[in-house]
XYZ file of C-alpha atoms in Angstrom:
439
model
C 0.000 0.000 0.000
C 1.241 3.534 -0.741
C 2.543 5.462 2.214
C 0.197 8.138 3.544
C 1.534 11.733 3.683
C 1.520 11.927 7.477
C 3.411 8.638 7.658
C 6.120 10.036 5.362
C 6.494 13.004 7.710
C 7.195 10.582 10.555
C 9.963 8.787 8.658
C 13.587 8.910 9.879
C 14.556 10.886 6.786
C 11.900 13.540 7.410
C 12.898 13.873 11.061
C 16.565 14.110 10.117
C 15.879 16.820 7.540
C 13.801 18.694 10.085
C 16.636 18.527 12.619
C 19.090 19.882 10.030
C 16.796 22.819 9.213
C 16.125 23.641 12.867
C 19.815 23.333 13.742
C 20.859 25.761 11.012
C 18.183 28.253 12.028
C 19.461 28.013 15.604
C 23.055 28.501 14.471
C 22.094 31.621 12.533
C 20.170 33.033 15.490
C 23.052 32.342 17.900
C 25.614 34.060 15.699
C 23.459 37.146 15.258
C 22.391 37.367 18.899
C 25.548 36.323 20.778
C 28.171 38.800 19.585
C 29.130 40.048 23.014
C 29.940 43.530 24.221
C 32.591 44.630 21.733
C 34.074 47.344 23.957
C 34.448 44.901 26.855
C 36.059 42.294 24.602
C 38.503 44.866 23.194
C 39.459 45.841 26.752
C 40.004 42.200 27.694
C 42.220 41.641 24.635
C 44.325 44.666 25.575
C 44.596 43.394 29.134
C 45.640 39.971 27.869
C 48.517 41.497 25.910
C 49.570 43.532 28.958
C 49.639 40.473 31.233
C 51.306 38.161 28.719
C 48.220 35.978 28.300
C 48.478 36.951 24.648
C 51.824 37.365 22.908
C 53.227 37.687 19.417
C 53.876 33.978 18.818
C 51.285 32.213 16.679
C 52.176 28.779 18.081
C 53.198 27.956 21.647
C 54.660 24.482 21.663
C 53.467 22.392 24.596
C 51.991 25.337 26.477
C 49.195 23.891 28.590
C 48.084 27.236 30.037
C 47.519 29.282 26.899
C 47.290 26.490 24.348
C 49.343 25.661 21.264
C 47.156 27.144 18.552
C 47.449 30.865 19.255
C 47.084 31.615 15.536
C 43.458 30.479 15.539
C 42.749 32.186 18.862
C 44.016 35.499 17.518
C 41.926 35.049 14.381
C 38.797 34.463 16.471
C 39.582 37.488 18.627
C 39.929 39.560 15.471
C 36.473 38.413 14.394
C 35.118 39.700 17.689
C 36.920 43.064 17.898
C 37.044 44.200 14.275
C 34.214 46.617 13.658
C 31.623 46.462 10.893
C 28.619 48.606 10.127
C 26.434 45.524 9.754
C 25.629 43.165 12.617
C 24.792 40.449 10.085
C 28.184 40.807 8.406
C 29.931 40.563 11.768
C 28.025 37.350 12.399
C 28.302 35.663 8.997
C 31.399 37.169 7.368
C 33.576 38.617 10.153
C 36.582 40.724 9.241
C 40.074 39.289 9.630
C 43.131 41.357 8.700
C 46.525 40.145 7.477
C 49.908 41.775 6.962
C 50.870 39.722 3.933
C 49.582 37.065 1.554
C 51.229 34.329 3.646
C 48.756 35.205 6.427
C 51.266 34.684 9.209
C 51.909 36.702 12.399
C 48.222 36.849 13.248
C 48.796 37.586 16.928
C 51.059 40.471 15.930
C 48.298 41.766 13.646
C 45.766 41.511 16.476
C 48.077 43.512 18.739
C 48.705 46.081 16.010
C 44.997 46.694 15.509
C 43.818 46.572 19.131
C 46.792 47.867 21.136
C 48.946 49.887 18.753
C 46.085 51.520 16.874
C 47.317 50.590 13.399
C 44.860 51.656 10.698
C 43.152 48.435 9.457
C 42.909 49.996 5.993
C 46.666 49.530 5.639
C 46.252 45.755 6.010
C 44.856 42.995 3.797
C 41.204 42.179 4.504
C 39.378 38.851 4.444
C 35.614 38.652 4.987
C 35.946 35.239 6.632
C 32.689 33.537 5.637
C 34.041 30.051 4.947
C 32.989 28.513 8.278
C 30.056 28.903 10.637
C 32.431 30.184 13.361
C 30.274 28.787 16.156
C 33.239 29.110 18.511
C 32.673 32.882 18.257
C 29.513 32.417 20.299
C 31.427 30.736 23.114
C 34.256 33.276 22.948
C 31.935 36.297 22.817
C 29.799 35.188 25.747
C 32.810 34.083 27.758
C 34.818 37.267 27.238
C 31.798 39.357 28.101
C 31.877 38.014 31.661
C 35.492 36.939 32.318
C 39.111 37.554 31.365
C 40.791 35.530 28.633
C 42.850 33.519 31.106
C 39.728 32.475 33.002
C 37.909 31.557 29.798
C 40.776 29.311 28.784
C 40.529 27.554 32.133
C 36.803 27.049 31.585
C 37.389 25.566 28.131
C 40.071 23.199 29.430
C 37.872 22.201 32.340
C 34.967 21.543 29.995
C 36.997 19.077 27.918
C 38.363 17.248 30.964
C 34.869 17.177 32.434
C 33.501 15.673 29.200
C 36.180 12.965 29.241
C 35.365 12.111 32.868
C 31.619 12.026 32.233
C 32.069 9.733 29.225
C 34.135 7.326 31.316
C 31.739 7.379 34.279
C 28.573 6.942 32.225
C 29.952 4.104 30.135
C 31.086 2.255 33.264
C 27.427 1.429 33.858
C 26.718 0.448 30.237
C 26.679 -2.878 28.415
C 29.949 -4.700 27.700
C 30.568 -3.266 24.239
C 29.481 0.262 25.097
C 31.561 0.153 28.258
C 34.715 -0.903 26.444
C 34.117 1.614 23.665
C 33.557 4.546 26.009
C 36.408 3.693 28.353
C 38.922 3.196 25.548
C 37.905 6.462 23.867
C 38.060 8.313 27.199
C 41.452 6.812 28.038
C 42.874 7.657 24.620
C 41.486 11.206 24.807
C 42.928 11.754 28.265
C 46.406 10.505 27.362
C 47.270 10.903 23.660
C 44.903 13.547 22.278
C 47.091 16.473 23.354
C 44.198 17.836 25.410
C 46.371 20.165 27.559
C 47.625 21.971 24.463
C 44.364 22.253 22.532
C 41.530 22.411 25.060
C 42.291 26.072 25.977
C 41.812 27.100 22.333
C 38.632 28.654 20.953
C 38.557 26.471 17.823
C 39.354 23.232 19.661
C 38.001 23.292 23.210
C 34.266 23.850 22.540
C 34.128 21.314 19.719
C 36.105 18.684 21.624
C 33.855 18.959 24.673
C 30.702 18.785 22.572
C 31.988 15.760 20.654
C 32.618 13.779 23.822
C 29.326 14.771 25.449
C 27.434 13.727 22.311
C 29.010 10.271 22.553
C 28.120 10.183 26.247
C 24.458 10.735 25.376
C 24.451 7.527 23.320
C 25.954 5.623 26.241
C 23.415 7.157 28.626
C 20.441 6.373 26.363
C 21.600 3.381 24.326
C 18.052 2.665 23.195
C 18.435 5.369 20.550
C 20.947 3.125 18.760
C 18.501 0.327 17.989
C 16.142 2.196 15.640
C 16.470 4.395 12.590
C 13.826 6.836 13.831
C 15.995 7.803 16.772
C 19.575 7.450 15.610
C 19.026 9.190 12.258
C 17.839 12.534 13.686
C 20.369 12.348 16.529
C 23.300 11.732 14.179
C 22.054 14.495 11.877
C 21.976 16.967 14.753
C 25.412 15.792 15.850
C 26.881 16.267 12.367
C 25.397 19.743 11.990
C 26.623 20.835 15.420
C 30.165 19.581 14.831
C 30.283 21.677 11.650
C 29.036 24.711 13.599
C 32.030 24.484 15.957
C 34.525 23.137 13.404
C 37.261 25.036 11.560
C 38.679 22.022 9.728
C 40.616 21.204 12.877
C 40.104 17.400 12.770
C 36.880 17.181 14.788
C 34.779 16.007 11.837
C 36.750 12.824 11.038
C 37.123 12.022 14.738
C 33.429 12.540 15.427
C 32.173 10.378 12.572
C 34.527 7.498 13.440
C 33.757 7.537 17.160
C 30.037 7.876 16.409
C 30.170 4.701 14.309
C 31.932 2.807 17.099
C 29.564 3.994 19.830
C 26.394 3.318 17.815
C 27.604 -0.173 16.908
C 28.439 -0.897 20.543
C 25.145 0.419 21.945
C 23.169 -1.284 19.204
C 24.708 -4.659 19.997
C 24.233 -4.242 23.761
C 20.584 -3.174 23.422
C 19.600 -5.548 20.631
C 16.122 -7.058 21.000
C 14.145 -9.402 18.726
C 12.803 -7.438 15.802
C 15.292 -4.558 16.095
C 17.126 -3.309 13.027
C 20.558 -4.941 12.748
C 23.287 -2.940 14.475
C 25.470 -2.611 11.330
C 22.528 -1.105 9.434
C 21.832 1.361 12.243
C 25.528 2.255 12.307
C 25.536 2.880 8.562
C 22.395 5.007 8.905
C 24.021 7.066 11.672
C 27.179 7.669 9.657
C 25.133 8.583 6.575
C 22.916 10.996 8.518
C 25.967 12.570 10.141
C 27.733 13.039 6.803
C 24.704 14.422 4.969
C 23.919 16.816 7.820
C 27.511 18.026 7.921
C 27.541 18.655 4.161
C 24.126 20.337 4.248
C 25.234 22.612 7.084
C 28.363 23.697 5.210
C 26.321 24.459 2.088
C 23.605 26.255 4.049
C 26.160 28.566 5.645
C 27.538 29.570 2.252
C 24.053 30.233 0.867
C 23.116 32.401 3.852
C 26.407 34.294 3.635
C 25.957 34.965 -0.097
C 22.371 36.142 0.293
C 22.857 38.290 3.392
C 26.448 39.244 4.071
C 29.071 38.573 1.396
C 28.116 38.029 -2.303
C 31.525 36.491 -3.094
C 31.443 34.029 -0.188
C 30.580 31.037 -2.372
C 33.304 31.764 -4.905
C 35.905 32.231 -2.176
C 34.762 29.042 -0.432
C 35.103 26.959 -3.607
C 38.490 28.512 -4.348
C 39.851 27.604 -0.918
C 38.265 24.157 -1.096
C 39.997 23.420 -4.403
C 43.327 24.370 -2.843
C 42.702 22.139 0.198
C 41.749 19.223 -2.057
C 44.808 19.615 -4.268
C 47.723 17.191 -4.174
C 50.855 18.677 -2.536
C 53.990 18.973 -4.602
C 56.451 16.130 -4.275
C 59.366 16.881 -2.000
C 62.474 14.797 -1.407
C 61.638 11.104 -1.256
C 57.941 11.715 -0.661
C 55.561 11.776 -3.644
C 52.848 14.407 -3.315
C 50.061 12.102 -2.145
C 52.253 10.485 0.509
C 53.487 13.760 1.967
C 50.441 14.364 4.201
C 50.814 10.901 5.736
C 54.516 11.459 6.343
C 53.806 14.846 7.911
C 51.235 13.354 10.263
C 53.759 10.769 11.432
C 56.402 13.470 11.883
C 53.978 15.479 14.018
C 52.994 12.460 16.116
C 55.192 13.907 18.873
C 52.330 16.307 19.527
C 50.409 13.333 20.949
C 53.271 12.182 23.180
C 54.207 15.403 24.984
C 57.006 16.242 22.568
C 58.753 12.852 22.573
C 59.457 12.044 18.922
C 60.392 8.393 19.427
C 57.330 7.805 21.599
C 55.218 9.373 18.862
C 56.643 7.059 16.220
C 56.154 4.112 18.559
C 52.548 5.084 19.184
C 51.808 5.232 15.458
C 53.593 1.910 14.876
C 51.694 0.229 17.714
C 48.391 1.525 16.376
C 49.277 0.235 12.917
C 50.162 -3.219 14.219
C 46.985 -3.360 16.314
C 44.927 -2.369 13.275
C 46.583 -5.055 11.156
C 46.011 -7.731 13.800
C 42.356 -6.698 14.155
C 41.855 -6.675 10.388
C 43.268 -10.200 10.088
C 41.126 -11.460 12.956
C 37.989 -9.811 11.593
C 38.548 -11.170 8.101
C 39.230 -14.657 9.430
C 35.926 -14.583 11.347
C 33.974 -12.494 8.838
C 31.127 -15.002 8.669
C 30.270 -14.385 12.325
C 28.653 -11.399 14.031
C 31.853 -10.855 15.967
C 33.988 -10.819 12.826
C 31.699 -8.370 11.045
C 31.733 -6.026 14.029
C 35.519 -6.088 14.122
C 35.671 -5.279 10.408
C 33.322 -2.330 10.933
C 35.598 -0.973 13.656
C 38.645 -1.560 11.471
C 36.932 0.373 8.679
C 36.023 3.227 11.032
C 39.677 3.405 12.086
C 40.540 4.283 8.480
C 38.450 7.462 8.447
C 41.586 9.639 8.819
C 43.033 7.942 5.740
C 39.916 8.836 3.765
C 40.151 12.383 5.106
C 43.738 12.735 3.889
C 42.753 11.547 0.417
C 39.880 14.038 0.412
C 41.898 17.049 1.660
C 45.578 16.214 1.125
C 46.940 19.758 0.859
C 45.040 20.929 3.922
C 46.375 17.981 5.925
C 49.904 18.597 4.672
C 49.873 22.291 5.555
C 48.141 21.892 8.920
C 49.599 18.586 10.069
C 50.485 20.192 13.411
C 46.877 20.005 14.552
C 45.380 17.559 12.047
C 47.624 14.942 13.678
C 44.998 14.754 16.424
C 42.793 12.663 14.132
C 45.272 9.808 14.585
C 43.419 9.295 17.851
C 40.883 7.372 15.744
C 43.084 4.365 14.848
C 44.895 4.679 18.183
C 41.590 4.099 19.998
C 39.579 1.944 17.590
C 42.272 -0.580 16.701
C 42.659 -1.750 20.336
C 38.865 -1.660 20.688
C 38.550 -4.017 17.732
C 41.106 -6.356 19.305
C 39.262 -6.527 22.634
C 35.739 -6.537 21.189
C 33.729 -9.112 23.178
C 32.359 -12.142 21.396
C 28.622 -12.712 21.210
C 28.787 -15.773 23.447
C 30.476 -14.520 26.594
C 29.858 -10.792 26.695
C 30.023 -9.363 30.178
């Protein structure tokens, strides 16, 4: 019998589309409404330079108080302090100034504009409409009520709190969900470089949200057994990650960990008549990916229509550069360079110890290989298929590199954090409980 109209509106696809639309409307409203008191924020930026909380260095290696990625922080602060006659333009296409085409020395530019009174008209201008810039909301609200140093402490605390909550909640979950949550929490707490990235505006909010979203699945695992629940949830998750993302590795990490958590919860909560866990996992990943893509496109459409007519052209231009293959250098062909750079930057995950970083990558690779062999050998069983799904999810960073090789090559210093995916999921695949004796 043909499906009635009201039944179609209750389908997982309809609910997922509705969530995407509502999420994007909320994002737009937040950006327009939550811009903070600009005079207060300018005063706090000046105070931060006076106290040394902000300096001229764009990158502070292994600085757990201020964070490593000062370049992005100074960019976000520019978005908040640079004036514009239009509130909508400030929200959707904030101004960011540069001294040269290489776009370096961003903290020096911020100081020049805010402290030294340099005329912005003497600098290069970018109407930065390429991302949603959801982290601006957190930064604007935070700096309206506290100093920069205190806000950084709040961001760091939020990430550590999210890791602790994930571990505590999953302790009371089923065997697969428990192992998944605990392994992810342990990996995040030890080899995700949290001390150096959590204080940052473009890392801390997104990292905390990512972990709390996984915690929600562990807390309400029933959502992972049906398409009507997991589809809309994954769609909202994907849209929200994009809102807080600045191509800083949260997207590939989120989609891989989502797949692992949904598979685990689906297996633990499986009842007669439920949709098979692999199908629910595929639906979740698909909903996440489509929502993420739709949210990116929606932002560009809104920016073109309201704030910056050239936003779409600029976005596509930058995207083509990010998707390009790097030039070959030395013994590394262009397509292999991003992978080599990630391995070279693995020391970021091991507190600056290069040999430990290489060892961590090697151990993750061996664990992945062992899990892949075991899963393939037992592929005819439920256990074997689950292991192969986890092994596949662990390869998300590889797919990401092939999709955006130049971006990964240029920004390997923070994109290296996506190696947390194989580092966590390969051991999870190896210790995945069998169907017979799960406890």
